[in-house]
Short mmCIF file of C-alpha atoms and ligand atoms in Angstrom, two decimals:
data_model
loop_
_atom_site.label_atom_id
_atom_site.label_comp_id
_atom_site.label_asym_id
_atom_site.label_seq_id
_atom_site.Cartn_x
_atom_site.Cartn_y
_atom_site.Cartn_z
CA MET A 1 -31.68 10.87 -20.22
CA ASP A 2 -28.78 8.53 -20.88
CA ARG A 3 -25.72 9.29 -18.85
CA TYR A 4 -22.66 7.59 -17.50
CA ASP A 5 -23.56 5.74 -14.33
CA LEU A 6 -20.94 6.55 -11.71
CA PRO A 7 -19.92 3.24 -10.16
CA SER A 8 -18.91 4.89 -6.87
CA ARG A 9 -22.55 4.78 -5.83
CA ASP A 10 -22.17 1.01 -5.73
CA LEU A 11 -19.05 1.02 -3.59
CA LYS A 12 -20.94 -0.40 -0.64
CA LEU A 13 -18.38 -2.63 1.08
CA ALA A 14 -14.99 -1.20 0.09
CA ARG A 15 -15.64 2.46 0.87
CA ARG A 16 -14.04 4.00 3.94
CA GLU A 17 -17.36 4.65 5.68
CA ALA A 18 -18.42 0.99 5.43
CA ARG A 19 -16.30 0.22 8.50
CA GLN A 20 -15.34 2.01 11.66
CA GLU A 21 -11.90 0.42 11.89
CA ARG A 22 -9.42 0.01 9.04
CA THR A 23 -9.12 -3.58 7.82
CA VAL A 24 -6.06 -5.54 8.94
CA VAL A 25 -5.32 -8.64 6.84
CA ARG A 26 -3.36 -11.28 8.74
CA LEU A 27 -1.50 -14.30 7.36
CA GLY A 28 -0.70 -17.53 9.20
CA ASN A 29 2.87 -16.68 10.19
CA GLY A 30 1.84 -13.43 11.90
CA ALA A 31 2.46 -11.17 8.90
CA ALA A 32 -0.18 -8.42 8.84
CA PHE A 33 -1.20 -5.78 6.31
CA GLY A 34 -2.64 -2.63 7.84
CA GLY A 35 -1.27 -2.76 11.39
CA ASP A 36 1.64 -0.90 12.99
CA THR A 37 4.07 -3.45 11.56
CA LEU A 38 4.68 -3.37 7.82
CA ALA A 39 4.20 -6.43 5.62
CA VAL A 40 7.29 -7.01 3.48
CA CYS A 41 6.80 -9.43 0.58
CA ALA A 42 9.96 -10.28 -1.34
CA GLY A 43 11.13 -12.91 -3.78
CA PRO A 44 11.70 -13.62 -7.45
CA CYS A 45 9.30 -12.79 -10.25
CA SER A 46 9.15 -16.52 -11.14
CA VAL A 47 9.94 -19.64 -9.17
CA GLU A 48 12.67 -21.22 -11.34
CA SER A 49 14.13 -24.07 -9.27
CA SER A 50 14.18 -25.32 -5.68
CA GLU A 51 17.76 -24.00 -5.31
CA GLN A 52 16.80 -20.53 -6.56
CA ILE A 53 13.74 -20.18 -4.32
CA GLU A 54 15.51 -21.65 -1.28
CA ALA A 55 18.46 -19.23 -1.62
CA THR A 56 16.08 -16.30 -2.06
CA ALA A 57 13.83 -17.30 0.84
CA LYS A 58 16.83 -17.67 3.13
CA ALA A 59 18.23 -14.27 2.16
CA VAL A 60 14.97 -12.28 2.34
CA ALA A 61 14.00 -13.84 5.68
CA ALA A 62 17.44 -12.97 7.09
CA ALA A 63 16.96 -9.39 5.88
CA GLY A 64 13.57 -9.13 7.62
CA ALA A 65 10.91 -9.91 4.99
CA ASN A 66 7.89 -11.83 6.31
CA VAL A 67 6.21 -12.99 3.09
CA LEU A 68 7.81 -14.88 0.19
CA ARG A 69 6.58 -14.00 -3.30
CA GLY A 70 7.17 -16.00 -6.47
CA GLY A 71 5.10 -16.81 -9.52
CA ALA A 72 4.37 -20.36 -10.65
CA PHE A 73 1.71 -19.26 -13.15
CA LYS A 74 3.08 -16.30 -15.10
CA PRO A 75 1.02 -13.86 -17.18
CA ARG A 76 3.53 -13.29 -20.01
CA THR A 77 2.99 -10.88 -22.89
CA SER A 78 4.41 -13.46 -25.31
CA PRO A 79 2.96 -16.98 -25.31
CA TYR A 80 6.49 -18.21 -26.17
CA ALA A 81 8.03 -16.73 -22.99
CA PHE A 82 8.56 -18.80 -19.80
CA GLN A 83 5.10 -19.50 -18.40
CA GLY A 84 6.13 -20.74 -14.93
CA LEU A 85 6.58 -24.16 -13.35
CA GLY A 86 2.93 -24.60 -12.36
CA GLU A 87 2.10 -26.79 -9.38
CA ARG A 88 5.70 -28.04 -9.20
CA GLY A 89 6.74 -24.43 -8.56
CA LEU A 90 4.13 -24.05 -5.82
CA VAL A 91 5.60 -27.04 -3.98
CA MET A 92 9.08 -25.45 -4.16
CA LEU A 93 7.72 -22.10 -2.99
CA ARG A 94 5.81 -23.59 -0.03
CA THR A 95 8.77 -25.72 1.06
CA ALA A 96 11.22 -22.80 0.99
CA ALA A 97 8.78 -20.46 2.78
CA ASP A 98 8.08 -22.98 5.57
CA ARG A 99 11.77 -23.57 6.11
CA HIS A 100 12.28 -19.86 6.81
CA GLY A 101 9.07 -18.93 8.64
CA LEU A 102 7.67 -16.96 5.70
CA ALA A 103 4.09 -16.79 4.41
CA VAL A 104 3.46 -17.29 0.67
CA VAL A 105 1.84 -14.93 -1.84
CA THR A 106 1.57 -16.19 -5.42
CA GLU A 107 -0.44 -15.35 -8.52
CA VAL A 108 -3.43 -17.34 -9.72
CA LEU A 109 -4.26 -16.81 -13.39
CA ASP A 110 -7.23 -19.07 -13.98
CA PRO A 111 -10.44 -19.34 -11.93
CA ARG A 112 -10.23 -23.14 -12.28
CA ASP A 113 -6.86 -23.14 -10.47
CA VAL A 114 -8.02 -21.21 -7.40
CA PRO A 115 -8.61 -24.25 -5.11
CA MET A 116 -5.27 -25.80 -6.09
CA VAL A 117 -3.24 -22.59 -5.66
CA ALA A 118 -5.08 -21.88 -2.39
CA ASN A 119 -3.79 -25.23 -1.13
CA TYR A 120 -0.21 -23.93 -1.22
CA ALA A 121 -0.59 -20.17 -0.74
CA ASP A 122 -1.41 -17.99 2.27
CA MET A 123 -2.48 -15.21 -0.08
CA LEU A 124 -3.72 -15.23 -3.70
CA GLN A 125 -2.30 -12.59 -6.01
CA ILE A 126 -4.62 -11.26 -8.72
CA GLY A 127 -2.32 -9.76 -11.33
CA ALA A 128 -2.68 -6.39 -13.04
CA ARG A 129 -3.86 -8.06 -16.27
CA ASN A 130 -6.65 -9.82 -14.39
CA MET A 131 -7.88 -6.98 -12.21
CA GLN A 132 -11.20 -7.02 -14.03
CA ASN A 133 -11.43 -10.78 -14.56
CA PHE A 134 -14.69 -10.91 -12.64
CA ALA A 135 -14.95 -14.71 -12.67
CA LEU A 136 -11.49 -14.90 -11.09
CA LEU A 137 -12.35 -12.23 -8.51
CA ARG A 138 -15.48 -14.13 -7.47
CA GLU A 139 -13.63 -17.43 -7.26
CA ALA A 140 -10.80 -15.89 -5.20
CA GLY A 141 -13.46 -14.32 -2.99
CA HIS A 142 -15.17 -17.65 -2.41
CA SER A 143 -11.86 -19.32 -1.50
CA GLY A 144 -11.81 -17.25 1.70
CA LYS A 145 -8.03 -16.75 1.28
CA PRO A 146 -6.50 -13.29 1.65
CA VAL A 147 -6.28 -11.63 -1.78
CA LEU A 148 -3.59 -9.25 -3.05
CA LEU A 149 -5.34 -7.24 -5.76
CA LYS A 150 -2.98 -5.47 -8.13
CA ARG A 151 -4.04 -2.31 -9.91
CA GLY A 152 -4.82 -2.86 -13.60
CA LEU A 153 -2.42 -1.53 -16.24
CA SER A 154 -4.58 1.53 -16.84
CA ALA A 155 -7.25 1.20 -14.17
CA THR A 156 -8.76 4.17 -12.42
CA VAL A 157 -9.01 4.10 -8.63
CA GLU A 158 -12.75 3.70 -9.08
CA GLU A 159 -12.37 0.59 -11.26
CA TRP A 160 -9.78 -0.85 -8.88
CA LEU A 161 -12.03 -0.40 -5.85
CA MET A 162 -14.96 -1.92 -7.77
CA ALA A 163 -12.79 -4.98 -8.47
CA ALA A 164 -12.13 -5.22 -4.70
CA GLU A 165 -15.89 -4.95 -4.17
CA TYR A 166 -16.37 -8.20 -6.14
CA VAL A 167 -14.12 -10.06 -3.68
CA LEU A 168 -15.79 -8.46 -0.66
CA LEU A 169 -19.23 -9.26 -2.03
CA ALA A 170 -18.24 -12.93 -2.27
CA GLY A 171 -17.94 -12.83 1.52
CA ASN A 172 -14.18 -12.34 1.71
CA ASP A 173 -13.06 -9.17 3.48
CA LYS A 174 -9.35 -10.03 3.39
CA VAL A 175 -8.35 -7.82 0.47
CA VAL A 176 -5.08 -5.88 0.12
CA LEU A 177 -4.66 -3.39 -2.74
CA CYS A 178 -1.31 -3.27 -4.54
CA GLU A 179 -0.18 -0.24 -6.54
CA ARG A 180 2.18 -1.49 -9.27
CA GLY A 181 2.35 1.41 -11.68
CA ILE A 182 0.16 2.44 -14.60
CA ARG A 183 0.79 3.02 -18.31
CA SER A 184 2.21 6.40 -19.24
CA PHE A 185 3.55 8.11 -22.36
CA ASP A 186 7.15 7.94 -21.13
CA SER A 187 9.27 4.86 -21.80
CA GLU A 188 12.10 5.82 -19.40
CA THR A 189 10.37 3.55 -16.88
CA ARG A 190 8.24 0.44 -17.51
CA ASN A 191 5.26 2.00 -15.74
CA LEU A 192 4.52 5.18 -13.82
CA LEU A 193 4.38 4.40 -10.10
CA ASP A 194 1.43 6.33 -8.69
CA LEU A 195 2.40 6.95 -5.07
CA SER A 196 -0.34 9.53 -4.66
CA VAL A 197 -2.87 6.68 -4.48
CA VAL A 198 -1.46 5.63 -1.11
CA PRO A 199 -2.80 8.64 0.86
CA LEU A 200 -5.73 8.92 -1.58
CA LEU A 201 -6.90 5.35 -0.90
CA ALA A 202 -6.57 5.86 2.85
CA ALA A 203 -9.46 8.32 2.52
CA ARG A 204 -11.48 6.25 0.01
CA THR A 205 -11.26 2.75 1.54
CA HIS A 206 -10.65 0.85 4.78
CA LEU A 207 -8.57 -1.74 2.89
CA PRO A 208 -4.78 -1.88 3.33
CA VAL A 209 -2.49 -0.75 0.50
CA VAL A 210 0.95 -2.01 -0.48
CA VAL A 211 3.31 -0.77 -3.17
CA ASP A 212 5.26 -2.79 -5.75
CA PRO A 213 8.16 -0.56 -6.85
CA SER A 214 9.58 -3.37 -9.03
CA HIS A 215 6.79 -3.50 -11.64
CA GLY A 216 6.09 0.15 -10.85
CA THR A 217 9.41 1.25 -12.33
CA GLY A 218 10.88 -1.76 -14.16
CA VAL A 219 14.36 -0.55 -13.21
CA ALA A 220 16.26 -2.21 -10.33
CA ARG A 221 18.16 1.00 -9.44
CA LEU A 222 14.87 2.84 -8.89
CA VAL A 223 13.36 0.18 -6.62
CA PRO A 224 15.00 1.09 -3.26
CA PRO A 225 14.25 4.85 -3.39
CA MET A 226 10.63 4.19 -4.45
CA ALA A 227 10.22 1.55 -1.71
CA LEU A 228 11.36 4.11 0.88
CA ALA A 229 9.04 6.75 -0.59
CA ALA A 230 6.10 4.32 -0.53
CA VAL A 231 6.51 3.70 3.20
CA ALA A 232 6.98 7.44 3.81
CA ALA A 233 3.66 8.00 1.96
CA GLY A 234 1.91 5.60 4.36
CA ALA A 235 1.93 2.26 2.53
CA ASP A 236 1.08 -0.75 4.70
CA GLY A 237 3.77 -2.83 3.06
CA LEU A 238 5.87 -3.59 0.02
CA LEU A 239 6.13 -6.22 -2.72
CA VAL A 240 9.70 -6.36 -4.05
CA GLU A 241 11.29 -8.63 -6.66
CA VAL A 242 14.55 -10.10 -5.36
CA HIS A 243 16.66 -12.58 -7.35
CA PRO A 244 20.05 -14.14 -6.48
CA ASP A 245 21.16 -13.62 -10.11
CA PRO A 246 19.05 -10.88 -11.74
CA ALA A 247 20.95 -11.15 -15.05
CA GLY A 248 20.02 -14.82 -15.31
CA ALA A 249 16.38 -14.46 -14.20
CA ALA A 250 13.70 -16.18 -16.31
CA SER A 251 11.50 -13.07 -16.02
CA ASP A 252 11.80 -9.44 -14.87
CA GLY A 253 15.58 -9.52 -14.26
CA ALA A 254 15.98 -5.82 -15.09
CA GLN A 255 13.77 -4.81 -12.17
CA SER A 256 14.99 -7.43 -9.69
CA ILE A 257 17.36 -6.41 -6.90
CA THR A 258 19.95 -8.75 -5.36
CA PRO A 259 19.69 -10.14 -1.81
CA ASP A 260 22.47 -7.72 -0.75
CA GLU A 261 20.62 -4.74 -2.19
CA PHE A 262 17.44 -5.93 -0.46
CA SER A 263 19.24 -6.21 2.85
CA THR A 264 20.57 -2.64 2.49
CA LEU A 265 17.06 -1.44 1.63
CA MET A 266 15.63 -3.06 4.76
CA ARG A 267 18.21 -1.29 6.94
CA GLU A 268 17.36 2.06 5.35
CA LEU A 269 13.65 1.32 5.68
CA ALA A 270 13.84 1.02 9.47
CA GLY A 271 14.42 4.78 9.87
CA ILE A 272 11.68 5.76 7.42
CA ALA A 273 9.21 3.36 9.05
CA ALA A 274 9.96 4.77 12.51
CA ALA A 275 9.45 8.31 11.21
CA VAL A 276 5.88 7.45 10.16
CA GLY A 277 5.04 5.39 13.23
CA ARG A 278 5.53 1.93 11.66
CA ARG A 279 7.83 -0.99 12.44
CA LEU A 280 9.62 -3.55 10.31
CA PRO A 281 8.59 -7.19 10.78
CA ALA A 282 10.46 -9.05 13.52
CA LYS A 283 13.01 -11.46 12.07
CA THR A 284 11.96 -15.09 12.46
CA LEU A 285 14.22 -17.52 14.32
CA ALA A 286 14.01 -19.93 11.40
CA ALA A 287 15.80 -17.38 9.17
C1 LIG B 301 4.28 -10.14 -10.85
O1 LIG B 301 4.03 -9.82 -9.68
O2 LIG B 301 5.28 -10.81 -11.18
C2 LIG B 301 3.40 -9.62 -11.93
C3 LIG B 301 3.25 -10.28 -13.08
O3 LIG B 301 2.81 -8.47 -11.58
P1 LIG B 301 1.76 -7.53 -12.37
O4 LIG B 301 0.49 -8.30 -12.43
O5 LIG B 301 1.70 -6.32 -11.49
O6 LIG B 301 2.35 -7.23 -13.71
MN1 LIG B 302 7.36 -9.86 -12.23
#
């Protein structure tokens, strides 16, 4: 009899029972996903200039972030929209991060670019649109670099975990899942941030989970409350878009918060983190 083959039977490496301990993914500067200390990734949607990324790195490090985010290869809906600065942007991102003691997470769009992007990044971001790009997942797996795997635009938890399984199967167990909102019927927000997956995934997988309230809502004003809620729900970290001039941003300005707003968020986060037994990253001296 033909019937739908439940993929969960194949969840050999990502499922919770596959490991005794929960996975902790560590980056070179000491940032860790899955430990007592939260991982806080912050930075612009796109790297736009060395001045922009330097100002942002300085501000987010001073506020207590430990990972700098920024896209140099952008997955844009329109082929006419800003596509990113490419390798030139990666150089700017790496330079700014090193100056302020931050690790780097950045998106790789094309399997052929994995070795080059891995040269500059501490962690490879697989974007929502590429969650089921299996060639890219395998290539990122083989790179051995930590991978931040975003949830697909309308991916089920099952599909998302199967995508993680591809990276694990390539011999790379450094995978962090990132909830970034899913499509819904309501256009009040860009996406519907599914915070219920945070405690749900804790039972389904040993992999750490972070939340991106920026793409999850698409509305800057909603980012701080959802970031606090994510940590309260047990997230291992955050990915937040921060831009020194959101109105002038080349991409995702409407959901980007300012350095001042980020700094306020980090102060508020300290209390929430303590309430759930977590700590904020220690500020680096270089900041
Ligand atoms: C991003 O992080 O800027 C991005 C494009 O994210 P997503 O893949 O979640 O849309
Ligand atoms: Mn973005």
